[in-house]
């Protein structure tokens, strides 16, 4: 059994995917646009090229993502995505990259449980925890 997060970006999915590719070295393994659906869909005008579904590989994990119906602002709350780094230097690089344009909630620092730990919200509002145990 696997649990894979599915994030809805309501109009900025492609931009978010590109950001994670650059920030984390992620890989887009699948991307289907609204206009490519095998089933007819009623779409809001201008959303034909929006992302219907995408798979994003980050290390050994997969995130799924979509623009959804592009109807409301994106809000992410009640969860964080956690990245486990092999070294404090890797943690620092990921933290800096994800934090660009975002908001640091807890600066990356040494704690009693980790060599490095920090929390932030990226520029899309996704909450991340970066840790090097």
CSV table of N, CA and C in Angstrom, one decimal:
chain,number,residue,atom,x,y,z
A,1,UNK,N,0.8,-1.2,0.0
A,1,UNK,CA,0.0,0.0,0.0
A,1,UNK,C,0.9,1.2,0.0
A,2,UNK,N,0.5,2.3,-0.8
A,2,UNK,CA,1.2,3.5,-0.8
A,2,UNK,C,0.1,4.7,-0.6
A,3,UNK,N,0.6,5.7,0.0
A,3,UNK,CA,-0.2,7.0,0.1
A,3,UNK,C,0.6,8.0,-0.7
A,4,UNK,N,-0.1,8.6,-1.7
A,4,UNK,CA,0.6,9.6,-2.5
A,4,UNK,C,-0.3,10.9,-2.4
A,5,UNK,N,0.3,12.0,-2.0
A,5,UNK,CA,-0.4,13.3,-2.0
A,5,UNK,C,-0.8,13.7,-3.4
A,6,UNK,N,-2.0,14.3,-3.5
A,6,UNK,CA,-2.5,14.9,-4.7
A,6,UNK,C,-2.8,16.3,-4.4
A,7,UNK,N,-2.0,17.2,-5.1
A,7,UNK,CA,-2.1,18.6,-4.9
A,7,UNK,C,-2.9,19.3,-6.0
A,8,UNK,N,-3.8,20.2,-5.7
A,8,UNK,CA,-4.6,21.0,-6.7
A,8,UNK,C,-4.1,22.4,-6.6
A,9,UNK,N,-3.6,22.9,-7.7
A,9,UNK,CA,-3.0,24.2,-7.8
A,9,UNK,C,-3.9,25.3,-8.4
A,10,UNK,N,-5.1,24.9,-8.9
A,10,UNK,CA,-6.1,25.8,-9.4
A,10,UNK,C,-5.6,26.9,-10.3
A,11,UNK,N,-4.8,26.4,-11.3
A,11,UNK,CA,-4.4,27.3,-12.4
A,11,UNK,C,-2.9,27.5,-12.5
A,12,UNK,N,-2.1,27.2,-11.5
A,12,UNK,CA,-0.7,27.4,-11.6
A,12,UNK,C,0.1,26.1,-11.5
A,13,UNK,N,-0.5,25.0,-11.8
A,13,UNK,CA,0.1,23.7,-11.7
A,13,UNK,C,1.4,23.5,-12.5
A,14,UNK,N,1.4,23.9,-13.7
A,14,UNK,CA,2.6,23.8,-14.6
A,14,UNK,C,3.7,24.6,-14.0
A,15,UNK,N,3.4,25.8,-13.5
A,15,UNK,CA,4.4,26.7,-12.9
A,15,UNK,C,5.0,26.0,-11.6
A,16,UNK,N,4.1,25.4,-10.8
A,16,UNK,CA,4.6,24.7,-9.6
A,16,UNK,C,5.4,23.5,-10.0
A,17,UNK,N,5.0,22.7,-10.9
A,17,UNK,CA,5.8,21.6,-11.3
A,17,UNK,C,7.2,22.0,-11.8
A,18,UNK,N,7.3,23.0,-12.6
A,18,UNK,CA,8.6,23.5,-13.0
A,18,UNK,C,9.5,24.0,-11.9
A,19,UNK,N,8.8,24.6,-10.9
A,19,UNK,CA,9.5,25.1,-9.7
A,19,UNK,C,10.1,23.9,-8.9
A,20,UNK,N,9.4,22.8,-8.8
A,20,UNK,CA,9.9,21.6,-8.0
A,20,UNK,C,10.9,20.9,-8.8
A,21,UNK,N,10.8,20.9,-10.1
A,21,UNK,CA,11.9,20.3,-11.0
A,21,UNK,C,13.2,21.0,-10.7
A,22,UNK,N,13.1,22.3,-10.7
A,22,UNK,CA,14.3,23.1,-10.5
A,22,UNK,C,14.8,23.1,-9.1
A,23,UNK,N,13.9,23.2,-8.1
A,23,UNK,CA,14.3,23.3,-6.7
A,23,UNK,C,14.8,22.0,-6.1
A,24,UNK,N,14.2,20.9,-6.6
A,24,UNK,CA,14.4,19.6,-5.9
A,24,UNK,C,15.0,18.6,-6.9
A,25,UNK,N,15.2,18.9,-8.2
A,25,UNK,CA,15.6,17.9,-9.1
A,25,UNK,C,14.5,16.9,-9.4
A,26,UNK,N,13.3,17.3,-9.2
A,26,UNK,CA,12.1,16.4,-9.4
A,26,UNK,C,12.0,16.1,-10.9
A,27,UNK,N,11.2,15.1,-11.2
A,27,UNK,CA,11.0,14.7,-12.6
A,27,UNK,C,9.5,14.6,-12.9
A,28,UNK,N,9.0,15.2,-13.9
A,28,UNK,CA,7.6,15.1,-14.4
A,28,UNK,C,7.6,13.8,-15.2
A,29,UNK,N,6.9,12.8,-14.6
A,29,UNK,CA,6.8,11.5,-15.3
A,29,UNK,C,5.5,11.3,-16.1
A,30,UNK,N,4.6,12.2,-15.9
A,30,UNK,CA,3.3,12.1,-16.7
A,30,UNK,C,2.7,13.5,-16.6
A,31,UNK,N,2.1,13.9,-17.7
A,31,UNK,CA,1.4,15.2,-17.7
A,31,UNK,C,0.3,15.1,-18.8
A,32,UNK,N,-0.9,15.3,-18.4
A,32,UNK,CA,-2.0,15.4,-19.4
A,32,UNK,C,-2.8,16.7,-19.2
A,33,UNK,N,-3.0,17.4,-20.3
A,33,UNK,CA,-3.7,18.6,-20.3
A,33,UNK,C,-5.2,18.4,-20.4
A,34,UNK,N,-6.0,19.4,-20.0
A,34,UNK,CA,-7.5,19.3,-20.0
A,34,UNK,C,-8.0,18.9,-21.4
A,35,UNK,N,-7.4,19.5,-22.5
A,35,UNK,CA,-7.8,19.3,-23.8
A,35,UNK,C,-7.5,17.9,-24.3
A,36,UNK,N,-6.7,17.1,-23.6
A,36,UNK,CA,-6.3,15.8,-24.0
A,36,UNK,C,-7.1,14.7,-23.4
A,37,UNK,N,-8.1,15.1,-22.6
A,37,UNK,CA,-9.0,14.1,-21.9
A,37,UNK,C,-9.7,13.2,-23.0
A,38,UNK,N,-9.7,11.9,-22.7
A,38,UNK,CA,-10.4,11.0,-23.6
A,38,UNK,C,-12.0,11.2,-23.5
A,39,UNK,N,-12.4,11.8,-22.4
A,39,UNK,CA,-13.8,12.0,-22.1
A,39,UNK,C,-14.1,13.5,-22.4
A,40,UNK,N,-15.2,13.8,-23.0
A,40,UNK,CA,-15.6,15.2,-23.2
A,40,UNK,C,-15.8,15.8,-21.9
A,41,UNK,N,-15.3,17.1,-21.8
A,41,UNK,CA,-15.4,17.8,-20.5
A,41,UNK,C,-15.9,19.2,-20.8
A,42,UNK,N,-16.7,19.7,-19.9
A,42,UNK,CA,-17.1,21.1,-20.0
A,42,UNK,C,-16.0,21.9,-19.2
A,43,UNK,N,-15.3,22.8,-19.9
A,43,UNK,CA,-14.1,23.5,-19.4
A,43,UNK,C,-14.4,25.0,-19.3
A,44,UNK,N,-13.9,25.6,-18.3
A,44,UNK,CA,-14.0,27.1,-18.3
A,44,UNK,C,-13.2,27.6,-19.4
A,45,UNK,N,-13.6,28.7,-20.1
A,45,UNK,CA,-12.9,29.2,-21.2
A,45,UNK,C,-11.4,29.5,-20.8
A,46,UNK,N,-10.5,29.1,-21.7
A,46,UNK,CA,-9.1,29.4,-21.5
A,46,UNK,C,-8.4,28.3,-20.7
A,47,UNK,N,-9.1,27.3,-20.3
A,47,UNK,CA,-8.4,26.3,-19.5
A,47,UNK,C,-8.0,25.0,-20.2
A,48,UNK,N,-8.1,25.0,-21.5
A,48,UNK,CA,-7.8,23.9,-22.3
A,48,UNK,C,-6.4,23.4,-22.1
A,49,UNK,N,-5.4,24.3,-21.9
A,49,UNK,CA,-4.0,23.9,-21.8
A,49,UNK,C,-3.6,23.7,-20.3
A,50,UNK,N,-4.6,23.8,-19.4
A,50,UNK,CA,-4.2,23.6,-18.0
A,50,UNK,C,-4.0,22.1,-17.7
A,51,UNK,N,-3.4,21.8,-16.6
A,51,UNK,CA,-3.0,20.4,-16.3
A,51,UNK,C,-4.2,19.7,-15.7
A,52,UNK,N,-4.6,18.6,-16.4
A,52,UNK,CA,-5.6,17.8,-15.9
A,52,UNK,C,-5.1,16.8,-14.8
A,53,UNK,N,-3.9,16.3,-15.1
A,53,UNK,CA,-3.2,15.3,-14.2
A,53,UNK,C,-1.8,15.3,-14.5
A,54,UNK,N,-1.0,15.2,-13.4
A,54,UNK,CA,0.5,15.1,-13.6
A,54,UNK,C,1.0,14.2,-12.4
A,55,UNK,N,2.1,13.5,-12.7
A,55,UNK,CA,2.9,12.8,-11.7
A,55,UNK,C,4.2,13.4,-11.6
A,56,UNK,N,4.7,13.7,-10.4
A,56,UNK,CA,6.0,14.3,-10.2
A,56,UNK,C,6.8,13.4,-9.3
A,57,UNK,N,7.9,12.9,-9.8
A,57,UNK,CA,8.8,12.1,-9.0
A,57,UNK,C,9.8,12.9,-8.3
A,58,UNK,N,9.8,12.8,-6.9
A,58,UNK,CA,10.8,13.4,-6.1
A,58,UNK,C,11.5,12.3,-5.3
A,59,UNK,N,12.7,12.0,-5.7
A,59,UNK,CA,13.4,10.9,-5.1
A,59,UNK,C,12.7,9.6,-5.3
A,60,UNK,N,12.3,8.9,-4.2
A,60,UNK,CA,11.6,7.7,-4.3
A,60,UNK,C,10.1,7.9,-4.1
A,61,UNK,N,9.6,9.1,-4.1
A,61,UNK,CA,8.2,9.4,-3.9
A,61,UNK,C,7.6,10.0,-5.1
A,62,UNK,N,6.2,9.9,-5.2
A,62,UNK,CA,5.5,10.5,-6.3
A,62,UNK,C,4.4,11.4,-5.7
A,63,UNK,N,4.4,12.6,-6.2
A,63,UNK,CA,3.3,13.5,-5.9
A,63,UNK,C,2.4,13.6,-7.2
A,64,UNK,N,1.1,13.7,-7.0
A,64,UNK,CA,0.2,13.9,-8.1
A,64,UNK,C,-0.3,15.3,-8.0
A,65,UNK,N,-0.6,15.9,-9.2
A,65,UNK,CA,-0.9,17.3,-9.2
A,65,UNK,C,-1.9,17.6,-10.3
A,66,UNK,N,-2.6,18.7,-10.2
A,66,UNK,CA,-3.6,19.1,-11.2
A,66,UNK,C,-3.9,20.6,-11.0
A,67,UNK,N,-4.4,21.2,-12.0
A,67,UNK,CA,-5.0,22.5,-11.9
A,67,UNK,C,-6.4,22.5,-11.3
A,68,UNK,N,-7.0,21.3,-11.2
A,68,UNK,CA,-8.4,21.2,-10.8
A,68,UNK,C,-9.2,21.9,-11.8
A,69,UNK,N,-10.3,22.6,-11.3
A,69,UNK,CA,-11.1,23.3,-12.2
A,69,UNK,C,-10.8,24.8,-12.3
A,70,UNK,N,-9.7,25.2,-11.7
A,70,UNK,CA,-9.2,26.6,-11.8
A,70,UNK,C,-10.3,27.6,-11.3
A,71,UNK,N,-11.0,27.1,-10.3
A,71,UNK,CA,-12.2,27.9,-9.9
A,71,UNK,C,-11.9,28.8,-8.6
A,72,UNK,N,-11.0,28.4,-7.8
A,72,UNK,CA,-10.8,29.2,-6.5
A,72,UNK,C,-9.3,29.3,-6.2
A,73,UNK,N,-9.0,30.3,-5.4
A,73,UNK,CA,-7.5,30.4,-5.0
A,73,UNK,C,-7.1,29.1,-4.3
A,74,UNK,N,-5.8,28.7,-4.5
A,74,UNK,CA,-5.3,27.5,-3.9
A,74,UNK,C,-5.0,27.8,-2.4
A,75,UNK,N,-5.5,26.9,-1.6
A,75,UNK,CA,-5.1,26.9,-0.2
A,75,UNK,C,-4.7,25.5,0.3
A,76,UNK,N,-3.6,25.4,0.9
A,76,UNK,CA,-3.1,24.2,1.4
A,76,UNK,C,-3.0,24.3,2.9
A,77,UNK,N,-3.7,23.5,3.7
A,77,UNK,CA,-3.5,23.6,5.2
A,77,UNK,C,-3.7,22.2,5.8
A,78,UNK,N,-3.2,22.1,7.0
A,78,UNK,CA,-3.4,20.9,7.8
A,78,UNK,C,-2.4,19.8,7.5
A,79,UNK,N,-1.4,20.1,6.6
A,79,UNK,CA,-0.4,19.0,6.3
A,79,UNK,C,0.9,19.7,5.9
A,80,UNK,N,2.0,19.0,5.9
A,80,UNK,CA,3.3,19.4,5.4
A,80,UNK,C,3.9,18.2,4.6
A,81,UNK,N,4.6,18.5,3.6
A,81,UNK,CA,5.4,17.5,2.9
A,81,UNK,C,6.8,17.6,3.5
A,82,UNK,N,7.3,16.4,3.8
A,82,UNK,CA,8.6,16.3,4.5
A,82,UNK,C,9.7,15.7,3.6
A,83,UNK,N,10.8,16.4,3.6
A,83,UNK,CA,12.0,16.0,2.8
A,83,UNK,C,13.1,15.6,3.7
A,84,UNK,N,13.6,14.4,3.5
A,84,UNK,CA,14.7,13.9,4.3
A,84,UNK,C,16.0,14.0,3.5
A,85,UNK,N,16.9,14.8,4.0
A,85,UNK,CA,18.2,15.1,3.3
A,85,UNK,C,19.2,14.1,3.8
A,86,UNK,N,20.2,13.8,3.0
A,86,UNK,CA,21.3,12.9,3.4
A,86,UNK,C,22.4,13.7,4.2
A,87,UNK,N,22.5,15.0,3.9
A,87,UNK,CA,23.5,15.8,4.6
A,87,UNK,C,22.9,17.2,4.9
A,88,UNK,N,23.5,17.9,5.9
A,88,UNK,CA,23.0,19.2,6.2
A,88,UNK,C,23.1,20.2,5.0
A,89,UNK,N,24.1,20.0,4.2
A,89,UNK,CA,24.3,20.8,3.0
A,89,UNK,C,23.2,20.6,2.0
A,90,UNK,N,22.8,19.4,1.9
A,90,UNK,CA,21.6,19.1,1.0
A,90,UNK,C,20.4,19.7,1.5
A,91,UNK,N,20.2,19.6,2.8
A,91,UNK,CA,19.0,20.2,3.5
A,91,UNK,C,19.0,21.7,3.3
A,92,UNK,N,20.1,22.3,3.4
A,92,UNK,CA,20.2,23.8,3.2
A,92,UNK,C,19.9,24.2,1.8
A,93,UNK,N,20.4,23.4,0.8
A,93,UNK,CA,20.1,23.7,-0.6
A,93,UNK,C,18.6,23.6,-0.9
A,94,UNK,N,18.0,22.5,-0.4
A,94,UNK,CA,16.6,22.3,-0.7
A,94,UNK,C,15.8,23.4,0.0
A,95,UNK,N,16.1,23.7,1.3
A,95,UNK,CA,15.4,24.7,2.0
A,95,UNK,C,15.5,26.1,1.4
A,96,UNK,N,16.7,26.5,0.9
A,96,UNK,CA,16.8,27.7,0.2
A,96,UNK,C,16.0,27.8,-1.1
A,97,UNK,N,16.1,26.7,-1.9
A,97,UNK,CA,15.4,26.6,-3.2
A,97,UNK,C,13.9,26.7,-3.0
A,98,UNK,N,13.4,25.9,-2.0
A,98,UNK,CA,11.9,25.9,-1.8
A,98,UNK,C,11.4,27.2,-1.2
A,99,UNK,N,12.3,27.8,-0.4
A,99,UNK,CA,11.9,29.1,0.3
A,99,UNK,C,11.9,30.3,-0.6
A,100,UNK,N,12.5,30.2,-1.8
A,100,UNK,CA,12.5,31.4,-2.7
A,100,UNK,C,11.1,31.8,-3.1
A,101,UNK,N,10.8,33.0,-2.6
A,101,UNK,CA,9.4,33.6,-2.9
A,101,UNK,C,8.4,33.1,-1.9
A,102,UNK,N,8.8,32.2,-0.9
A,102,UNK,CA,7.9,31.7,0.1
A,102,UNK,C,8.1,32.3,1.4
A,103,UNK,N,7.7,31.6,2.5
A,103,UNK,CA,7.7,32.2,3.8
A,103,UNK,C,8.3,31.1,4.8
A,104,UNK,N,9.4,31.5,5.4
A,104,UNK,CA,10.0,30.6,6.4
A,104,UNK,C,9.2,30.6,7.7
A,105,UNK,N,8.8,29.4,8.2
A,105,UNK,CA,8.0,29.3,9.4
A,105,UNK,C,9.0,29.0,10.6
A,106,UNK,N,10.0,28.2,10.3
A,106,UNK,CA,11.1,27.9,11.3
A,106,UNK,C,12.4,27.8,10.5
A,107,UNK,N,13.3,28.7,10.8
A,107,UNK,CA,14.6,28.6,10.0
A,107,UNK,C,15.2,27.2,10.2
A,108,UNK,N,16.0,26.9,9.1
A,108,UNK,CA,16.7,25.6,9.2
A,108,UNK,C,17.8,25.7,10.2
A,109,UNK,N,17.8,24.8,11.2
A,109,UNK,CA,18.7,24.9,12.3
A,109,UNK,C,19.0,23.5,12.9
A,110,UNK,N,20.0,23.4,13.7
A,110,UNK,CA,20.3,22.2,14.5
A,110,UNK,C,19.2,22.1,15.6
A,111,UNK,N,18.7,20.9,15.8
A,111,UNK,CA,17.8,20.7,16.9
A,111,UNK,C,18.2,19.5,17.7
A,112,UNK,N,17.6,19.2,18.8
A,112,UNK,CA,17.9,18.0,19.6
A,112,UNK,C,17.6,16.7,18.9
A,113,UNK,N,16.8,16.7,17.8
A,113,UNK,CA,16.4,15.5,17.1
A,113,UNK,C,17.0,15.4,15.7
A,114,UNK,N,17.7,16.5,15.3
A,114,UNK,CA,18.2,16.5,13.9
A,114,UNK,C,19.4,17.4,13.7
A,115,UNK,N,20.3,17.0,12.8
A,115,UNK,CA,21.4,17.9,12.4
A,115,UNK,C,20.9,19.2,11.9
A,116,UNK,N,19.8,19.1,11.1
A,116,UNK,CA,19.2,20.3,10.4
A,116,UNK,C,17.7,20.0,10.4
A,117,UNK,N,16.9,21.0,10.7
A,117,UNK,CA,15.4,21.0,10.6
A,117,UNK,C,14.9,22.4,10.4
A,118,UNK,N,13.9,22.5,9.4
A,118,UNK,CA,13.3,23.8,9.2
A,118,UNK,C,11.9,23.6,8.5
A,119,UNK,N,11.1,24.6,8.6
A,119,UNK,CA,9.7,24.5,8.1
A,119,UNK,C,9.5,25.8,7.3
A,120,UNK,N,8.8,25.6,6.1
A,120,UNK,CA,8.5,26.8,5.3
A,120,UNK,C,7.2,26.5,4.5
A,121,UNK,N,6.7,27.6,4.0
A,121,UNK,CA,5.6,27.5,2.9
A,121,UNK,C,6.2,28.0,1.7
A,122,UNK,N,6.2,27.2,0.6
A,122,UNK,CA,6.8,27.7,-0.7
A,122,UNK,C,5.9,28.8,-1.3
A,123,UNK,N,6.3,29.3,-2.4
A,123,UNK,CA,5.5,30.4,-3.0
A,123,UNK,C,4.1,30.0,-3.5
A,124,UNK,N,3.8,28.7,-3.5
A,124,UNK,CA,2.5,28.2,-3.9
A,124,UNK,C,1.6,27.9,-2.7
A,125,UNK,N,2.2,28.1,-1.5
A,125,UNK,CA,1.5,27.9,-0.3
A,125,UNK,C,1.6,26.5,0.3
A,126,UNK,N,2.4,25.6,-0.4
A,126,UNK,CA,2.6,24.2,0.1
A,126,UNK,C,3.6,24.3,1.3
A,127,UNK,N,3.2,23.6,2.4
A,127,UNK,CA,4.0,23.6,3.6
A,127,UNK,C,5.1,22.4,3.5
A,128,UNK,N,6.3,22.7,3.8
A,128,UNK,CA,7.4,21.7,3.7
A,128,UNK,C,8.1,21.7,5.0
A,129,UNK,N,8.6,20.5,5.4
A,129,UNK,CA,9.6,20.3,6.5
A,129,UNK,C,10.8,19.7,5.8
A,130,UNK,N,11.9,20.3,6.1
A,130,UNK,CA,13.2,19.7,5.6
A,130,UNK,C,14.0,19.3,6.8
A,131,UNK,N,14.5,18.0,6.7
A,131,UNK,CA,15.2,17.4,7.9
A,131,UNK,C,16.4,16.7,7.4
A,132,UNK,N,17.5,16.8,8.2
A,132,UNK,CA,18.7,15.9,8.0
A,132,UNK,C,18.8,15.4,9.4
A,133,UNK,N,18.5,14.1,9.6
A,133,UNK,CA,18.6,13.5,11.0
A,133,UNK,C,20.0,13.4,11.5
